Coordinates of C-alpha atoms and ligand atoms in Angstrom, one line a residue:
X1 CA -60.4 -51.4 -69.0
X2 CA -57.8 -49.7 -66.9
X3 CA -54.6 -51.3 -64.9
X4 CA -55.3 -50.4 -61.2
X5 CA -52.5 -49.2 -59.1
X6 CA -51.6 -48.6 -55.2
X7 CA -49.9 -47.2 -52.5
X8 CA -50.0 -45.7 -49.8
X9 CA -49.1 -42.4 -51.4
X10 CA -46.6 -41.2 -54.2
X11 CA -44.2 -44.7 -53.5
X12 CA -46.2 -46.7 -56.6
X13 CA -45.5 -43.9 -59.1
X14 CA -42.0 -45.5 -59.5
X15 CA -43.8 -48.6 -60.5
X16 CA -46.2 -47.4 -62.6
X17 CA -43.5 -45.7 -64.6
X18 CA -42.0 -49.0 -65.2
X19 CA -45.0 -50.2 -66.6
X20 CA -46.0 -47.4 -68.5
X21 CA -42.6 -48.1 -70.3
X22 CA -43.8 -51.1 -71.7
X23 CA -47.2 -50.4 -71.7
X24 CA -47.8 -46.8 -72.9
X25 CA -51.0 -47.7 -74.6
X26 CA -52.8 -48.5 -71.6
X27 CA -54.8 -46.3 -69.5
X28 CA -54.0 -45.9 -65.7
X29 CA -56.0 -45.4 -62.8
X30 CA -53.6 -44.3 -59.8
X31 CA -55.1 -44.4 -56.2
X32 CA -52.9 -43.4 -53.7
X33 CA -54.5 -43.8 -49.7
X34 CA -53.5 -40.6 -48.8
X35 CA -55.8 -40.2 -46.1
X36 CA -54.3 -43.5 -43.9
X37 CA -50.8 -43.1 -45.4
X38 CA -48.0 -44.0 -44.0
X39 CA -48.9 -47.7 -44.0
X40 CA -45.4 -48.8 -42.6
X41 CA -46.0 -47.8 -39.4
X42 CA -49.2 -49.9 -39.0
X43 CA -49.7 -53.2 -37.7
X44 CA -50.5 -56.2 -40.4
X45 CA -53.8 -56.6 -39.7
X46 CA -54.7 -53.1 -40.3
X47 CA -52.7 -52.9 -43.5
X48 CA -55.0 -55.8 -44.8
X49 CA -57.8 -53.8 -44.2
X50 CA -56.6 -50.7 -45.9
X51 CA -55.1 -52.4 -49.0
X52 CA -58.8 -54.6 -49.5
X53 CA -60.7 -51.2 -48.9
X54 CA -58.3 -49.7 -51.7
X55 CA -58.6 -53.1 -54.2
X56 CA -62.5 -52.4 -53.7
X57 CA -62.8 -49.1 -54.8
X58 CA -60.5 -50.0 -58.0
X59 CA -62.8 -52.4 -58.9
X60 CA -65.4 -50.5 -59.1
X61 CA -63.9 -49.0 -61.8
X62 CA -63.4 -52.4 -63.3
X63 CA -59.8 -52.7 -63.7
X64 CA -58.4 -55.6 -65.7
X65 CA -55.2 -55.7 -63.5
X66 CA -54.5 -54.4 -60.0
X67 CA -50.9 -53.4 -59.3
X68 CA -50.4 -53.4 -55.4
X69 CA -47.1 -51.1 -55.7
X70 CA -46.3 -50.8 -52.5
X71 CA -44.1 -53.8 -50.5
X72 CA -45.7 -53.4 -47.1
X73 CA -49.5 -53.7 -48.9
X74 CA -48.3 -56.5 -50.9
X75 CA -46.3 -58.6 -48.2
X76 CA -49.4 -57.9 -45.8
X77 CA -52.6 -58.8 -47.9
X78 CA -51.5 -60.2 -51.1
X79 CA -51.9 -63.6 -50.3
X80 CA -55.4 -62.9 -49.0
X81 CA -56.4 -60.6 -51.6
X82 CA -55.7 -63.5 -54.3
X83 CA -57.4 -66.1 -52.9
X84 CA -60.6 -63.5 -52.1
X85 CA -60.9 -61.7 -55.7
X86 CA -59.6 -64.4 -58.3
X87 CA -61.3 -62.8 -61.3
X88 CA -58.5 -59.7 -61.9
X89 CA -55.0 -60.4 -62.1
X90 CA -53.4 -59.0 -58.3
X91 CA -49.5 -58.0 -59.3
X92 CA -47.4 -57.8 -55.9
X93 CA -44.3 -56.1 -55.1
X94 CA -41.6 -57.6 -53.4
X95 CA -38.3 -56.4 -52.3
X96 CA -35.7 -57.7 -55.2
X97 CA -33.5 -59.7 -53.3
X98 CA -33.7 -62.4 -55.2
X99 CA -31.8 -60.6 -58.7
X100 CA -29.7 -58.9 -55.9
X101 CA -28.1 -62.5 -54.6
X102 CA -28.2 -63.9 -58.3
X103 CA -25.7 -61.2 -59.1
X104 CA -23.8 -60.9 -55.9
X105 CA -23.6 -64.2 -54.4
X106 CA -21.4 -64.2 -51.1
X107 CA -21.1 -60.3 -50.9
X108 CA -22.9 -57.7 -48.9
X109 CA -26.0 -56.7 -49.9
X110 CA -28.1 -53.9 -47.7
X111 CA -32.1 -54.8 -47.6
X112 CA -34.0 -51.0 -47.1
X113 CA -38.1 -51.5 -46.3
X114 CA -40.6 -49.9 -43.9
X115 CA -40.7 -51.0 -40.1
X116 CA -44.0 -53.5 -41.0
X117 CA -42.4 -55.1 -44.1
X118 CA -39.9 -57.1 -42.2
X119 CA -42.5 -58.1 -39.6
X120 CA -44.5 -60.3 -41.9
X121 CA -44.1 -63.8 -42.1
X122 CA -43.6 -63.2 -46.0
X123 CA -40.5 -61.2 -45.8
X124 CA -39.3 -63.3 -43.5
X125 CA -39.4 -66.3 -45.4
X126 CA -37.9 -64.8 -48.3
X127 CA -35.1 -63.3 -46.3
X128 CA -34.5 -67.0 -44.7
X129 CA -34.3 -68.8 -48.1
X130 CA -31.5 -66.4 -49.2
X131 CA -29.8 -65.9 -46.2
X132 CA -27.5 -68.5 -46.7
X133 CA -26.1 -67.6 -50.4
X134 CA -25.0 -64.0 -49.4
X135 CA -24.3 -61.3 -46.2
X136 CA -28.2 -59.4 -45.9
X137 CA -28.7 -56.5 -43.6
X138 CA -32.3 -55.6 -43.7
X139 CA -32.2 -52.6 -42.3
X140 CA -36.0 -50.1 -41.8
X141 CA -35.9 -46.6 -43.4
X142 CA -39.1 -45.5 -42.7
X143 CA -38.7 -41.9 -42.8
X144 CA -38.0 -41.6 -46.1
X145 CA -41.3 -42.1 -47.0
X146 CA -42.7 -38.5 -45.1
X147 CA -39.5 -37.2 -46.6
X148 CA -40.7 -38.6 -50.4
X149 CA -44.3 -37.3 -49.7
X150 CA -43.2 -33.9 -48.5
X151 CA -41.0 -33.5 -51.8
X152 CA -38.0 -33.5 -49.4
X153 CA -36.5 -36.5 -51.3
X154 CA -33.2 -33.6 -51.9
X155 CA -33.0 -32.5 -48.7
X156 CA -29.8 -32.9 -46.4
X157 CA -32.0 -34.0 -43.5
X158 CA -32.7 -36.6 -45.0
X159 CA -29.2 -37.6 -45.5
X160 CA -28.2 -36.8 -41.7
X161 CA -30.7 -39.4 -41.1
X162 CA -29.8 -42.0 -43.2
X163 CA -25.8 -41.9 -42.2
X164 CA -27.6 -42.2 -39.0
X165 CA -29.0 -45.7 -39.2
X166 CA -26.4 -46.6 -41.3
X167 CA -23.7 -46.0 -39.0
X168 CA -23.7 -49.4 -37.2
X169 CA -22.6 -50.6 -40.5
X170 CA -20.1 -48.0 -41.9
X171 CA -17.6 -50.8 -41.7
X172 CA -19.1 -53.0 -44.4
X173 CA -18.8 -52.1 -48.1
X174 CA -22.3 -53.3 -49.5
X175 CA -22.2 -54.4 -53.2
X176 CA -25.8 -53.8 -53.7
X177 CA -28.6 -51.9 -52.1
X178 CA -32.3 -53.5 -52.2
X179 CA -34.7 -50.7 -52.6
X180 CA -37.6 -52.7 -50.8
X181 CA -40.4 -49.9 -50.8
X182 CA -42.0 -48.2 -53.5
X183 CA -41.2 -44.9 -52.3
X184 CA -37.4 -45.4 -52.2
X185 CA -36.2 -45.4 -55.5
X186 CA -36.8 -41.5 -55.0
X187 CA -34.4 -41.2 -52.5
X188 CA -31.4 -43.3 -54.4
X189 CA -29.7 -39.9 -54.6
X190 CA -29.8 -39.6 -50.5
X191 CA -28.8 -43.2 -50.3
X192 CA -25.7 -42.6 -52.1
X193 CA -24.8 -39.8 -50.5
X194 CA -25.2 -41.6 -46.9
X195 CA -23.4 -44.3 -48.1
X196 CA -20.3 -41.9 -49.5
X197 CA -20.2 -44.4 -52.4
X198 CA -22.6 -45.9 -55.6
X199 CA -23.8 -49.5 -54.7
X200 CA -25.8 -51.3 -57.8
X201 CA -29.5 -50.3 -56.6
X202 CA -32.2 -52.9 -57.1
X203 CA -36.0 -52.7 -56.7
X204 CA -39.2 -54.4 -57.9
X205 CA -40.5 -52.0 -60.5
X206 CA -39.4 -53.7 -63.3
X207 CA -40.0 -57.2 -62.3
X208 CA -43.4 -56.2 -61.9
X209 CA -44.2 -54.3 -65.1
X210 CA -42.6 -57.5 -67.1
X211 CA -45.3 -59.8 -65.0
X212 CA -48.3 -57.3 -65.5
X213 CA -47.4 -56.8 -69.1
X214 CA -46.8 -61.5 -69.4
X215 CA -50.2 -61.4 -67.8
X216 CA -52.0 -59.2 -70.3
X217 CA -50.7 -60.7 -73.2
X218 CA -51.5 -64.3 -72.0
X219 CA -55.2 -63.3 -72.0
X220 CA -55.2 -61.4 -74.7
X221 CA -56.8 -58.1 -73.1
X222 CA -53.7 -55.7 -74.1
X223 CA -54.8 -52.4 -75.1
X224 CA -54.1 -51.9 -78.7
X225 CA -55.1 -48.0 -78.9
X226 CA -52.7 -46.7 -81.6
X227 CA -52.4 -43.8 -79.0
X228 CA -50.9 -43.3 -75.5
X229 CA -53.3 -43.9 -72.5
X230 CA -54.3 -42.0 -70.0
X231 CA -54.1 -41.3 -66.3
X232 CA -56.4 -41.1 -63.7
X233 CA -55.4 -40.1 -59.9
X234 CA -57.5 -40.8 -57.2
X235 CA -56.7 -40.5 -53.3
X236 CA -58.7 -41.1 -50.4
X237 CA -57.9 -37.9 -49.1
X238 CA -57.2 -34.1 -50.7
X239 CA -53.2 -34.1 -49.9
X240 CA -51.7 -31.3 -48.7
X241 CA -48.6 -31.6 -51.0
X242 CA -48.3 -30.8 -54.5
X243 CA -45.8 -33.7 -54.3
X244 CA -47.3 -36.0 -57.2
X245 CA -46.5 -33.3 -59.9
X246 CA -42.6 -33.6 -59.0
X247 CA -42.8 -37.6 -59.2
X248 CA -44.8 -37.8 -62.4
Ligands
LIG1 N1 -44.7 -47.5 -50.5 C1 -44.9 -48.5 -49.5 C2 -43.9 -49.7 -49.7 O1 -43.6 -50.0 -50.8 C3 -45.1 -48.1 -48.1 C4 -44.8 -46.7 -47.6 C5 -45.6 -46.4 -46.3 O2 -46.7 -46.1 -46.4 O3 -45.0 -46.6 -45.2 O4 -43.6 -50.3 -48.7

């Protein structure tokens, strides 16, 4: 049985590739909702419905694990999507603020999601029970998701834009820099080029694989192939880019 994953669009590939890491004997099945993509720019309710239409089709397929690798699908519907389908394991992303205030406690740290991340009530309460331990800006770069999905992750464009929004807070030296969609974490580069300077770069991937892999191993269902799994890609939609290739 194969571990689910998805997103939006290319944005869970940078999660999967954590897991892979530590579990390159499982097989993948990758579904990206290319035809509704981007989801940050939707409201929660809709997001809900995407991400359960998404869950449904992987479970068809009867995964043993479903990775929602994507922050704004995870801090939309995950809550709801547990408590609906409690016979697979649902793995959630969340922004890693949490590691980020462990290790810098009292310094700067800047917070970097999609518009509807930080309009759920679930960001919001993870934000609140850390605010107090160090500085947060939370920040929304949603453009660097087209910018991702185009390839364009290299582009100066992409940096003009970022030292835009960042300009408002060219005074503050941030210690660390939370990489709160899956997408991101192909646009470090950009980031630390807007910035001028290399913050320490956090994001969820790794948490996550850890937990899928915990999971597994607890109910004995790892995949003990002596050989490497495979892949299998799915989108809703035929996508005009020959972006995943570049990702993989
Ligand atoms: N990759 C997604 C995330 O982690 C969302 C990107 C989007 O579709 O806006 O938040």
């Amino acid at each position: 049985m194969p571990i689910g994953i998805i997103d939006s669009g290319v944005g869970g590939i940078s999660v999967m590739k954590e897991i892979k890491k530590i579990l390159p004997n499982e097989n993948y099945l990758y579904l990206s909702d290319t035809k509704n993509a981007p989801y940050g720019t939707k409201n929660i309710e809709e997001i809900k419905v995407l991400t359960e239409n998404s869950v449904k089709i992987l479970l068809r397929f009867s995964c043993k694990a479903i990775v929602i690798a994507c922050n704004t699908a995870t801090a939309a519907a995950v809550e709801m999507l547990r408590s609906k389908y409690k016979n697979v394991h649902i793995i959630g992303l969340e922004p890693a603020i949490r590691p980020a205030v462990r290790d810098f406690p009292g310094k700067n740290i800047l917070v970097l999601t999609t518009e509807a991340t930080q309009k759920t009530i679930r960001f919001k309460k993870l934000i609140n029970s850390l605010s107090e331990k160090s500085n947060i800006i939370c920040i929304t770069t949603q453009k660097i998701v087209s910018f991702v999905e185009e390839g364009m992750e290299g582009s100066p464009a992409l940096v003009s834009y970022l030292k835009k929004e960042l300009y408002p807070y060219r005074k503050i030296k941030f210690s660390a820099v939370v990489l709160g969609c899956t997408h991101f974490p192909f646009a470090k580069k950009a980031i630390e080029n807007a910035l001028s300077y290399r913050p320490v770069f956090y994001d969820g991937g790794a948490g996550a694989a850890k937990r899928v892999k915990a999971l597994l191993v607890r109910d004995g269902i790892l995949n003990h192939q002596g050989k490497g799994g495979e892949t299998l890609w799915l989108e809703t939609e035929f996508s005009k880019y020959g972006r995943k290739i570049s990702k993989i």
